[in-house]
PDB file of C-alpha atoms in Angstrom:
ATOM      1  CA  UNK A 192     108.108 114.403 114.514  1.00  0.00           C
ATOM      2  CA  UNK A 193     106.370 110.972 114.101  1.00  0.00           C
ATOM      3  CA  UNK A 194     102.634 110.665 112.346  1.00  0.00           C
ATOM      4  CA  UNK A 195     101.964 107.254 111.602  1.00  0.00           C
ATOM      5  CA  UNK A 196      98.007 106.481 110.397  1.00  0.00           C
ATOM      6  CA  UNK A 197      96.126 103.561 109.561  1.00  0.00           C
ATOM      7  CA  UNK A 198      93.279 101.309 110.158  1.00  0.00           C
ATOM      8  CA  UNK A 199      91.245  98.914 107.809  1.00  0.00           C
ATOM      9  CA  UNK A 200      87.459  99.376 108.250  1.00  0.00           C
ATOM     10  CA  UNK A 201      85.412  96.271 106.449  1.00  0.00           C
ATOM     11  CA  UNK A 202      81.801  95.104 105.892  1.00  0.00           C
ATOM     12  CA  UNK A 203      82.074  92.567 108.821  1.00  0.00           C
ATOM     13  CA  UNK A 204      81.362  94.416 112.049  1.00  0.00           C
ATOM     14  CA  UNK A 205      81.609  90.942 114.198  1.00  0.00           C
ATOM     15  CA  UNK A 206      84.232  92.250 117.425  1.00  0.00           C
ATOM     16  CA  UNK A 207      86.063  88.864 116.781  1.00  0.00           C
ATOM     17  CA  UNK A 208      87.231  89.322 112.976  1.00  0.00           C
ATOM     18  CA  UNK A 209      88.346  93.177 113.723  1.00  0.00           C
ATOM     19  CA  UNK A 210      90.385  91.712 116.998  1.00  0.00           C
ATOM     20  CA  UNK A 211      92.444  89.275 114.303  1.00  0.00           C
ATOM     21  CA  UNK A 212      92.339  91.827 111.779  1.00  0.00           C
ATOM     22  CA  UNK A 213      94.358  94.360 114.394  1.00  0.00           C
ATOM     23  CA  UNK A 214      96.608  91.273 115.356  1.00  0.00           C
ATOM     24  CA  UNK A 215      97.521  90.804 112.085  1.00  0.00           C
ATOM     25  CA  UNK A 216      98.542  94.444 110.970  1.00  0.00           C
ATOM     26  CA  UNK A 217     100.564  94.644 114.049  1.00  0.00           C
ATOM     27  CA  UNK A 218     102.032  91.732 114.236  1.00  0.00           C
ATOM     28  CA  UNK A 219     102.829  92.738 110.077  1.00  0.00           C
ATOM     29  CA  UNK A 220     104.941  96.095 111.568  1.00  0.00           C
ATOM     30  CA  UNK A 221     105.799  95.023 114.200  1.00  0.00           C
ATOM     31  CA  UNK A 222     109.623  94.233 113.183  1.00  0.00           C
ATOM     32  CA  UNK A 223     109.724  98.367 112.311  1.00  0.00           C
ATOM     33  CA  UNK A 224     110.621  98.343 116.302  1.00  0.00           C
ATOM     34  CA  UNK A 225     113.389  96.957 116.875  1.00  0.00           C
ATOM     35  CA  UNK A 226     113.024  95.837 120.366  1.00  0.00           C
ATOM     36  CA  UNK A 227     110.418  93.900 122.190  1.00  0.00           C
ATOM     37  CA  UNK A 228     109.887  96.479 124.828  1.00  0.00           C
ATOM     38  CA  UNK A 229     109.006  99.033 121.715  1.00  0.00           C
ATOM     39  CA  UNK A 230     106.525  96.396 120.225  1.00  0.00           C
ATOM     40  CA  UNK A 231     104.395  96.372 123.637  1.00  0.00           C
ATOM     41  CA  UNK A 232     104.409 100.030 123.736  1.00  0.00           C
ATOM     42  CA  UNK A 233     103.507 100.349 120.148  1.00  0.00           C
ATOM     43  CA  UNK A 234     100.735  97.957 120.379  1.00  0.00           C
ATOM     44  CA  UNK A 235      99.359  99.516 123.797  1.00  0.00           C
ATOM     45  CA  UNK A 236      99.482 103.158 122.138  1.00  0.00           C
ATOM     46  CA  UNK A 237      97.148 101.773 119.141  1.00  0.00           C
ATOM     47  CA  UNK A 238      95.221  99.753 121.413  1.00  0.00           C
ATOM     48  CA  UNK A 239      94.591 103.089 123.486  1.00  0.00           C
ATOM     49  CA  UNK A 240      93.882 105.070 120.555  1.00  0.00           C
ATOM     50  CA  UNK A 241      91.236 102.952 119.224  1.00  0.00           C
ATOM     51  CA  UNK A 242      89.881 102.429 123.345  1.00  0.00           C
ATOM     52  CA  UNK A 243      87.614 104.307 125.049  1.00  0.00           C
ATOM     53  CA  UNK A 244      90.095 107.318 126.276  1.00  0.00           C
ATOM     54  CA  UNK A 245      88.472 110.319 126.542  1.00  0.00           C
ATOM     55  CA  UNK A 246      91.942 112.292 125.598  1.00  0.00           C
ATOM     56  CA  UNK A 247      94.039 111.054 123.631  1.00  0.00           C
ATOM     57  CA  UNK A 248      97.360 112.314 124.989  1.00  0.00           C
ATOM     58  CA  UNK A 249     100.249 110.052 126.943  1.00  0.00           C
ATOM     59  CA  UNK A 250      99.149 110.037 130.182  1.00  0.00           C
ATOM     60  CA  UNK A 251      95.352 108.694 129.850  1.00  0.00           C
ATOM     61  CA  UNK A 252      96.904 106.442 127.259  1.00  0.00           C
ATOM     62  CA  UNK A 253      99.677 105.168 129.395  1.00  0.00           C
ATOM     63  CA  UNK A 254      97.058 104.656 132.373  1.00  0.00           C
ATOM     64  CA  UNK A 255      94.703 103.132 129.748  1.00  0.00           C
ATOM     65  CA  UNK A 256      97.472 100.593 129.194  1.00  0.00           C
ATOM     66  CA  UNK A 257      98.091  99.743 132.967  1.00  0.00           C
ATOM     67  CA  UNK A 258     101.374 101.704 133.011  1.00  0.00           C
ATOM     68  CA  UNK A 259     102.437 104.142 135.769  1.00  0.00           C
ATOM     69  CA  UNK A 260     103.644 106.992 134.582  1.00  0.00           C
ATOM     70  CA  UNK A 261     103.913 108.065 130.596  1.00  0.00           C
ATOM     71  CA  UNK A 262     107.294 107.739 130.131  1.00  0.00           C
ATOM     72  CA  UNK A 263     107.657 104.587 128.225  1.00  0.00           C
ATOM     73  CA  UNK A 264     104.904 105.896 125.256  1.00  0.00           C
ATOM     74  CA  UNK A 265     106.878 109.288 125.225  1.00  0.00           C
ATOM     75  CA  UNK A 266     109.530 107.372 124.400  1.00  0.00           C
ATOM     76  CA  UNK A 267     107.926 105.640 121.553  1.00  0.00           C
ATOM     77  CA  UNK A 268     107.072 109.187 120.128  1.00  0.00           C
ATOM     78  CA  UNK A 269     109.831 110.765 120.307  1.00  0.00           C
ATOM     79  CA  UNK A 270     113.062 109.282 120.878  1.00  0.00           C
ATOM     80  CA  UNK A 271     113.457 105.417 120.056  1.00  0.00           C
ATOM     81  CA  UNK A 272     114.312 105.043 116.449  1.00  0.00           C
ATOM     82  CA  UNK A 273     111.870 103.555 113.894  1.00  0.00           C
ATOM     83  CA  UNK A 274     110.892 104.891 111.199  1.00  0.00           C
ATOM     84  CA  UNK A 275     106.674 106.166 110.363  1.00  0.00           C
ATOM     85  CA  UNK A 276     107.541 106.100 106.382  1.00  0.00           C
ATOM     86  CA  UNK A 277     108.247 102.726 106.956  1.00  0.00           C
ATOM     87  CA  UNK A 278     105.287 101.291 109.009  1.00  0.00           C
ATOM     88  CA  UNK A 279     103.087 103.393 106.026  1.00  0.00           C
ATOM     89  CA  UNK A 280     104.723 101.118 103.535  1.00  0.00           C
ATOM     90  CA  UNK A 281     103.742  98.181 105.097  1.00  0.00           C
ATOM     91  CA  UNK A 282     100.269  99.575 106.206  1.00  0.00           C
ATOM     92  CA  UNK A 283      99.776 100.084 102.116  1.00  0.00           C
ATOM     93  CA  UNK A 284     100.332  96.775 101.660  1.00  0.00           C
ATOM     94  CA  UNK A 285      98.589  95.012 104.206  1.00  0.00           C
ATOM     95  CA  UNK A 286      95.284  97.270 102.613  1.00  0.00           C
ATOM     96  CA  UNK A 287      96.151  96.516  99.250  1.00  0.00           C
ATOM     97  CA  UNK A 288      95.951  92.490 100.121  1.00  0.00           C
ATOM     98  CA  UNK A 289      92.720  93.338 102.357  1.00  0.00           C
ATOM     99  CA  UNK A 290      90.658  96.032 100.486  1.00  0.00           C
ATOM    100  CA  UNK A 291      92.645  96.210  96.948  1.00  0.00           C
ATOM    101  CA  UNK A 292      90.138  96.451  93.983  1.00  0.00           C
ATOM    102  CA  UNK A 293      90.509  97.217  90.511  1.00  0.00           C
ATOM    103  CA  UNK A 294      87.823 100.430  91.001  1.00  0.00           C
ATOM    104  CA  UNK A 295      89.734 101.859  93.947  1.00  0.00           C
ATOM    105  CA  UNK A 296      89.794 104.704  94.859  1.00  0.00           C
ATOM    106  CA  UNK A 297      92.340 107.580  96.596  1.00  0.00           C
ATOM    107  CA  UNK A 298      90.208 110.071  98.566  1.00  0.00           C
ATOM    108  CA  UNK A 299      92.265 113.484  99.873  1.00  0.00           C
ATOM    109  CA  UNK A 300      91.191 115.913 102.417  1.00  0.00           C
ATOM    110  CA  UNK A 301      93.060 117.903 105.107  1.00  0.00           C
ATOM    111  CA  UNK A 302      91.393 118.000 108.806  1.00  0.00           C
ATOM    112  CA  UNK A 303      92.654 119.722 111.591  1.00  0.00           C
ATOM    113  CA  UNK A 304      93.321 118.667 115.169  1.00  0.00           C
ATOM    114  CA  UNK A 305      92.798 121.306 117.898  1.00  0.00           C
ATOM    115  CA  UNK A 306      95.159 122.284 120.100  1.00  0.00           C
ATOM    116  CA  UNK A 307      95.903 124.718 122.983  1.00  0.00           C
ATOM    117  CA  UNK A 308      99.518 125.040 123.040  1.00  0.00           C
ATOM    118  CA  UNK A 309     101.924 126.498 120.925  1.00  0.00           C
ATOM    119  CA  UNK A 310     105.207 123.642 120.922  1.00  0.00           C
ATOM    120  CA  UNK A 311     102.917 121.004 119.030  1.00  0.00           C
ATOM    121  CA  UNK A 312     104.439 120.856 115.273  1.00  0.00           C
ATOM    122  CA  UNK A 313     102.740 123.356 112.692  1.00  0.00           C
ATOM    123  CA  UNK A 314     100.715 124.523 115.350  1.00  0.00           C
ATOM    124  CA  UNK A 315      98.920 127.854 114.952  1.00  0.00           C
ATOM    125  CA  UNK A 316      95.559 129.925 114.510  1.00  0.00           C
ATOM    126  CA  UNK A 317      94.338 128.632 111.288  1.00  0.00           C
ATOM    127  CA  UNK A 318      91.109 127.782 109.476  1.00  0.00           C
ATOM    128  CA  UNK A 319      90.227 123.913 110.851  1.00  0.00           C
ATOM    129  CA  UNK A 320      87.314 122.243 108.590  1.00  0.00           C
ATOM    130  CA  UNK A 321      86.677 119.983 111.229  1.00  0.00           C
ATOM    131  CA  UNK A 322      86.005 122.800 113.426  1.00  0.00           C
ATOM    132  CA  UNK A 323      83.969 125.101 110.716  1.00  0.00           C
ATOM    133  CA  UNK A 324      85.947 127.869 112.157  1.00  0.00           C
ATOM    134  CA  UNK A 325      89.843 129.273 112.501  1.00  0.00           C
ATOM    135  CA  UNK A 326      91.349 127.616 115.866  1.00  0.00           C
ATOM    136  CA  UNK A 327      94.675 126.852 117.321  1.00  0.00           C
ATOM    137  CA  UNK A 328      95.089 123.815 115.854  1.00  0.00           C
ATOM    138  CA  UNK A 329      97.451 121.559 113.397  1.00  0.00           C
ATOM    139  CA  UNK A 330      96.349 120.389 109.883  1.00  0.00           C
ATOM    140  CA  UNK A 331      97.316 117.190 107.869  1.00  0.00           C
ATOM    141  CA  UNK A 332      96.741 116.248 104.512  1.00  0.00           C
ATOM    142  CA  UNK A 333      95.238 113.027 104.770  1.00  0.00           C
ATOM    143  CA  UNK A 334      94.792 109.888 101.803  1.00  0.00           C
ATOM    144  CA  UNK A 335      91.977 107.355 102.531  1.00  0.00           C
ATOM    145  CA  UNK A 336      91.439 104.372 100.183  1.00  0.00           C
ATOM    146  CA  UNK A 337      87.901 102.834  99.595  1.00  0.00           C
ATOM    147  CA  UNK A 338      86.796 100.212  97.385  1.00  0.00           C
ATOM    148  CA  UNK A 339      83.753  98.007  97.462  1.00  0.00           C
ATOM    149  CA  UNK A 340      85.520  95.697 100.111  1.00  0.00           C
ATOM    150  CA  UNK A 341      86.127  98.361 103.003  1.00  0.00           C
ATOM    151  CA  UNK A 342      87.885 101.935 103.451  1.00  0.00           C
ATOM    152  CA  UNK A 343      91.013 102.503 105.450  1.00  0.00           C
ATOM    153  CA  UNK A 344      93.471 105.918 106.044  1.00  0.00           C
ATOM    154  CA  UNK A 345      96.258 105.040 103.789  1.00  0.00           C
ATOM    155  CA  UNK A 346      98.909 108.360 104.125  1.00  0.00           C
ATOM    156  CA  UNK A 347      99.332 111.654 105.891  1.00  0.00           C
ATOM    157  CA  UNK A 348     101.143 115.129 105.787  1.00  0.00           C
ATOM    158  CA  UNK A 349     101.561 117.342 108.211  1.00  0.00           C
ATOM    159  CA  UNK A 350     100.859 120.744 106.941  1.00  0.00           C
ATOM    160  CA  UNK A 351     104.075 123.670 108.505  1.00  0.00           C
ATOM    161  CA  UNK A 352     102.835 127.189 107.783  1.00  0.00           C
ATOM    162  CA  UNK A 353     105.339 129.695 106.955  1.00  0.00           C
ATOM    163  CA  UNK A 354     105.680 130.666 110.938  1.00  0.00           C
ATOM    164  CA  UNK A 355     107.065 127.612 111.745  1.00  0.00           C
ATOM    165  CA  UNK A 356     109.580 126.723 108.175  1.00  0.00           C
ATOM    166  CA  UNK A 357     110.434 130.881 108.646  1.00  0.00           C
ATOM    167  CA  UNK A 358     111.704 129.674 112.218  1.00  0.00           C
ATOM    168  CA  UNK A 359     114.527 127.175 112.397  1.00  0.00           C
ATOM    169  CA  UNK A 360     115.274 126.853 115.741  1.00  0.00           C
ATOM    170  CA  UNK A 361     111.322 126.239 116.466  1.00  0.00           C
ATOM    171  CA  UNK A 362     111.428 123.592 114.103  1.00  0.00           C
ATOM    172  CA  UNK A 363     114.560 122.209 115.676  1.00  0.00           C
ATOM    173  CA  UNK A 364     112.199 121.551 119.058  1.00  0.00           C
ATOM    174  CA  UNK A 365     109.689 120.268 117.888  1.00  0.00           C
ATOM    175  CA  UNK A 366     112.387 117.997 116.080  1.00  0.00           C
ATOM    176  CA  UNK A 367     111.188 118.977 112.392  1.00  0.00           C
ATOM    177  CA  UNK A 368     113.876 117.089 110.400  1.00  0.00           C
ATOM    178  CA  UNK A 369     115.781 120.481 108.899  1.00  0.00           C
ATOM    179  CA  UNK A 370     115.285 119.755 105.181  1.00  0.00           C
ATOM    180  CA  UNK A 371     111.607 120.371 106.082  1.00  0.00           C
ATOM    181  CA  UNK A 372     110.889 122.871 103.711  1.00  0.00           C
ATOM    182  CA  UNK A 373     107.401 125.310 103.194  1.00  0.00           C
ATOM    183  CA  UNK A 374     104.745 123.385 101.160  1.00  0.00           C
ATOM    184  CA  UNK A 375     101.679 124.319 100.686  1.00  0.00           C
ATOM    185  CA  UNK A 376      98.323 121.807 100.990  1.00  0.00           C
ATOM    186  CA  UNK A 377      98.276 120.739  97.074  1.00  0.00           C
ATOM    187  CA  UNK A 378     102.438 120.242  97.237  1.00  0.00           C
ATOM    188  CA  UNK A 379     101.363 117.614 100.136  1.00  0.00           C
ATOM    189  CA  UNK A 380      98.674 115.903  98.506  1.00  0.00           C
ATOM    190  CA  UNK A 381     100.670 115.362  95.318  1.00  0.00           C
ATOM    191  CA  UNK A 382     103.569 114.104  97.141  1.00  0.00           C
ATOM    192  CA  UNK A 383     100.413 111.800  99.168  1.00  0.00           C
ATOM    193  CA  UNK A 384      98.874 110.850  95.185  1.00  0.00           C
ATOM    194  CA  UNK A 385     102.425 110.178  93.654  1.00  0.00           C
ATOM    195  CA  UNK A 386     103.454 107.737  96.748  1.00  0.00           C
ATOM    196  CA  UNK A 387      99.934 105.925  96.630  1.00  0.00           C
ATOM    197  CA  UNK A 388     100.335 105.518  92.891  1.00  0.00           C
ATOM    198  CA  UNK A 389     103.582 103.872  93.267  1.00  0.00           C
ATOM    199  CA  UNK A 390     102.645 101.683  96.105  1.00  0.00           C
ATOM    200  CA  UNK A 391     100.825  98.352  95.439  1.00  0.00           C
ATOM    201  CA  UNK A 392      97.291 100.317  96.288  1.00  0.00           C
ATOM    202  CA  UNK A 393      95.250  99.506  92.838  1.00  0.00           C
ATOM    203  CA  UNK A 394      94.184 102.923  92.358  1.00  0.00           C
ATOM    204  CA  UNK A 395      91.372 103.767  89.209  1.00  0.00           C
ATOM    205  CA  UNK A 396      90.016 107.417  90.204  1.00  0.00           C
ATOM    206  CA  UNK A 397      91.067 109.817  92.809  1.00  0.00           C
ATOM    207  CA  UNK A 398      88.982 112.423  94.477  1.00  0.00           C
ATOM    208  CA  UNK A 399      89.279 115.382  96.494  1.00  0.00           C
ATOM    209  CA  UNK A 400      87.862 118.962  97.433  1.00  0.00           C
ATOM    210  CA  UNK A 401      87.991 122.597  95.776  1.00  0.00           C
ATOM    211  CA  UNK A 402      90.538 123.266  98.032  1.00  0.00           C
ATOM    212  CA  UNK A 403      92.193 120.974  95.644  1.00  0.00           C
ATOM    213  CA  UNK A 404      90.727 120.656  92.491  1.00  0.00           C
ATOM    214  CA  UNK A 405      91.479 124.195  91.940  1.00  0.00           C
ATOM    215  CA  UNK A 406      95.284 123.771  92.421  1.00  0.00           C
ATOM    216  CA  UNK A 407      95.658 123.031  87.811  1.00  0.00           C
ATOM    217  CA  UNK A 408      99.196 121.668  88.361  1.00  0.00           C
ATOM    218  CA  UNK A 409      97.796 118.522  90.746  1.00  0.00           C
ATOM    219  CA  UNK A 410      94.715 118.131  87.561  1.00  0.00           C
ATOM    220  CA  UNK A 411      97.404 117.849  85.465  1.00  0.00           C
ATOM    221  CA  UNK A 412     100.196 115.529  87.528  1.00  0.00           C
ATOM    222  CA  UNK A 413      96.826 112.957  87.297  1.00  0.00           C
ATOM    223  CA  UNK A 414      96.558 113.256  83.616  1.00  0.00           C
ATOM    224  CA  UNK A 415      99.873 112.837  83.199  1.00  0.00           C
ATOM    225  CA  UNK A 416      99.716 109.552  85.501  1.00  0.00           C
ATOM    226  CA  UNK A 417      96.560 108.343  83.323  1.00  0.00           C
ATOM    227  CA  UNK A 418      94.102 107.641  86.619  1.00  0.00           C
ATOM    228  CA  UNK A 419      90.984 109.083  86.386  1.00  0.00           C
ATOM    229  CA  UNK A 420      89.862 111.744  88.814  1.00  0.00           C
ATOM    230  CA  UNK A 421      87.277 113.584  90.384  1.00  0.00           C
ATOM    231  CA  UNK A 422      87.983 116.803  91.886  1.00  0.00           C
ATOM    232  CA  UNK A 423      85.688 119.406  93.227  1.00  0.00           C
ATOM    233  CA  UNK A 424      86.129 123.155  91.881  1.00  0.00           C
ATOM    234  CA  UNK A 425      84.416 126.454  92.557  1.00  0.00           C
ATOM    235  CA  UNK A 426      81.832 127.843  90.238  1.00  0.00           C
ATOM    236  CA  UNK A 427      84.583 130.304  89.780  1.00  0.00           C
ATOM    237  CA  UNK A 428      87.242 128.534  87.515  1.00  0.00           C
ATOM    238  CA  UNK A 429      88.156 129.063  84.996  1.00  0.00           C
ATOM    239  CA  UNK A 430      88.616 126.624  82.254  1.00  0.00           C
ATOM    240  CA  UNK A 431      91.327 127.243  78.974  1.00  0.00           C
ATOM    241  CA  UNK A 432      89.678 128.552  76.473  1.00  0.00           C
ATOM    242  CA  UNK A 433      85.928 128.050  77.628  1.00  0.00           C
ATOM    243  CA  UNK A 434      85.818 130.613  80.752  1.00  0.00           C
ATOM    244  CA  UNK A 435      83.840 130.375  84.171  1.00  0.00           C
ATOM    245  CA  UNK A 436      82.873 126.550  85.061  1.00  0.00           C
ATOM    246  CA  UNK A 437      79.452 127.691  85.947  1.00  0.00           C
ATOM    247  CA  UNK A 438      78.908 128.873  82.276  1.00  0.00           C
ATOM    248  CA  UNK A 439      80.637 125.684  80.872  1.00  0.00           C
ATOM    249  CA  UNK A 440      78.021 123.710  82.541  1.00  0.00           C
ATOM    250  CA  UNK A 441      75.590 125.133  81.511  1.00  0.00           C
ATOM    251  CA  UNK A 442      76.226 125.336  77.768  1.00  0.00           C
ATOM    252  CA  UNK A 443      76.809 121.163  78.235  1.00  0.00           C
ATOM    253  CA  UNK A 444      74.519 119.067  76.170  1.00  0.00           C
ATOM    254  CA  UNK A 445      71.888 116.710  77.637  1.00  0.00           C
ATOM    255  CA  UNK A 446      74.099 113.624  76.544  1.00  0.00           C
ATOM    256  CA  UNK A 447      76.554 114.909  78.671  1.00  0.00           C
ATOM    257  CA  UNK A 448      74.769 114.364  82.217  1.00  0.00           C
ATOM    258  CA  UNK A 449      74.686 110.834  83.851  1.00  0.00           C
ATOM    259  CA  UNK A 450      72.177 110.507  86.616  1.00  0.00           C
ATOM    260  CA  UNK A 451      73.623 107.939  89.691  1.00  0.00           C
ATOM    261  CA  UNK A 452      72.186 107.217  93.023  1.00  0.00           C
ATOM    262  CA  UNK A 453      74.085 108.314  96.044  1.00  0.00           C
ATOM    263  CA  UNK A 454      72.945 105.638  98.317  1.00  0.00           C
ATOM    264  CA  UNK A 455      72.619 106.664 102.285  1.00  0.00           C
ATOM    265  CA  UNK A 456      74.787 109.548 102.981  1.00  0.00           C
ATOM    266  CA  UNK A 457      75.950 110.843 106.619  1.00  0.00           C
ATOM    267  CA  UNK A 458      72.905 113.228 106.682  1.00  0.00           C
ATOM    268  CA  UNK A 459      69.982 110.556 105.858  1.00  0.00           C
ATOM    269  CA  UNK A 460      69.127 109.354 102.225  1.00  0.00           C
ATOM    270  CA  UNK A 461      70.675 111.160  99.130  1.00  0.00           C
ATOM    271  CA  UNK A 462      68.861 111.886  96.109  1.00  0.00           C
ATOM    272  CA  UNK A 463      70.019 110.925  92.439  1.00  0.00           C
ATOM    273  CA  UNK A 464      71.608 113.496  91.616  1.00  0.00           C
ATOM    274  CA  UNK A 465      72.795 115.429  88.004  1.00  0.00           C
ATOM    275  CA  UNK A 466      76.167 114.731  87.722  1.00  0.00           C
ATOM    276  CA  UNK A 467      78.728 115.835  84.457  1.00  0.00           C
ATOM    277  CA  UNK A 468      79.705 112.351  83.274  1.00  0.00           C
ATOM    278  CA  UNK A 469      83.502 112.175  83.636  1.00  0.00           C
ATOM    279  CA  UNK A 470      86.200 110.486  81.900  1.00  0.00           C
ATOM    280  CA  UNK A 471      89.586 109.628  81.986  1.00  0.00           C
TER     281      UNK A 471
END
C-alpha cells in the first residue's frame, strides 16, 4: 500500500521555473529508488499525474509515458521496494527550504477519491466531501502547508474503516502492512500534526474542520505542543464549564471580535468578516 503526495505551488506561474522546480524535487528523492530503471518510472508516473491524462490509472499513465504496456509503473506501486515515509521526509524538507515561514501554517482535511471496485485499500460506501454525497470511494487525511511564499500537500493517511481492519486476510491483498490497526479520522490527523511538528516545517497555527475541531483530545495535543490553532466546531459544543458554543459567543464582549479581510475566495470576493480573536 504506497501513498506518496506532494507538490510545491508558488507565486511564479512562469512554465520554466515550475519545470526546474519539479527537476529539483525529483532529482532530491530520487536516491529513495534504488535503481535507475525505478527513477524513470517514478519520474514518468509524476510527470503523468501532473499531465493531461484524463484517468489517472496505469495504463493511460504508462501510454502517457510512451510505454507499452503498464507493467513497469505497476511495478513501481506495488512491488519494488522503496519506501513512501521516506520520500515524505524529504518532500518536508525540500518545502520547508522553498515555502518555510515563521507564520506557517498546517491545514488538515480528509477528501475522498471515488472508486468503483471493491480491492482498492479502505474502499467502501462512505460519506466523500468531495463528492457532497456517500459513494464508493477511499478517504485520506490530508496535511497542506501554506505560508505567504506558496502552499504545497505536505502528508497523508489513508483512512481503513472497520470492514477492512475487522478483515485480515482482505487487508493482506491489498498488502495493508498487518500492524495496521482501526483509527479513526482525528487518530490520523494527530499522527499527520505530531509528524509535521517534528519535521523541519516552521509551523505557527494549524487549522482544520468541525469534523476535527470537535475531536477535544486533538485541541488539547496542540496546547500541549504550544502552536496556535484554529479549528472549526459546531454551534453544538460544548465548552467546560461555559455550555453550548453558540451561547458562549454570544455572551463575548465587543473587545473580543477582530474584524480581517478575507481577500478573493474560490467563490468571488469575501467580505470582512466577524471573527473571535484567537490566541495561543
Amino acid at each position: 500500500m504506497r501513498w506518496a503526495v506532494g507538490f510545491v505551488v508558488q507565486d511564479d506561474e512562469r512554465p520554466d521555473v515550475w519545470s526546474a522546480e519539479l527537476e529539483e524535487l525529483l532529482v532530491r528523492i530520487g536516491h529513495r529508488f534504488g535503481r535507475v530503471d525505478l527513477r524513470r518510472r517514478m519520474r514518468a508516473y509524476v510527470h503523468g499525474l501532473l499531465g493531461p491524462v484524463g484517468r489517472k490509472n496505469s495504463w493511460q499513465l504508462a501510454e502517457h509515458a510512451g510505454h507499452h504496456t503498464p507493467a513497469g509503473l505497476q511495478h513501481l506501486l506495488s512491488r519494488a521496494c522503496w519506501n513512501p515515509d521516506e520520500v515524505r521526509d524529504d518532500l518536508q524538507e525540500y518545502v520547508a527550504e522553498k515555502l518555510g515561514d515563521t507564520a506557517g501554517v498546517l491545514i488538515i482535511d480528509d477528501t475522498g477519491s471515488i472508486k468503483k471496485g471493491t480491492v482498492s485499500a479502505g474502499v467502501q460506501r462512505q460519506y466523500s466531501g468531495t463528492a457532497g454525497r456517500t459513494e464508493n470511494c477511499q478517504i485520506g487525511v490530508f496535511a497542506a502547508y501554506a505560508s505567504s511564499r506558496g502552499r504545497a500537500l505536505v502528508d497523508r493517511e489513508l483512512y481503513l474503516p472497520k470492514s477492512w481492519t475487522s478483515d485480515p486476510d482482505r487487508c493482506a491483498e491489498a498488502k495493508i502492512p498487518d500492524e495496521r490497526a482501526f483509527a479513526t479520522k482525528g487518530d490520523l490527523a494527530k499522527s499527520v500534526i505530531m509528524r509535521a511538528l517534528a519535521s523541519p516545517l516552521p509551523i505557527a497555527w494549524v487549522t482544520a474542520d468541525s469534523a476535527y475541531g470537535q475531536e477535544w483530545r486533538l485541541r488539547r495535543m496542540l496546547e500541549e505542543a504550544g502552536v496556535g490553532y484554529v479549528l472549526a466546531v459546531p454551534k453544538s459544543q460544548h465548552l467546560h464549564a461555559i455550555g453550548r458554543i453558540d451561547f458562549a459567543i454570544t455572551q463575548a464582549p465587543e473587545d473580543a471580535w477582530e474584524r480581517h479581510c478575507c481577500g478573493a475566495g474560490a467563490k468571488g470576493p469575501s467580505s470582512p468578516l466577524r471573527d473571535p480573536a484567537f490566541s495561543r
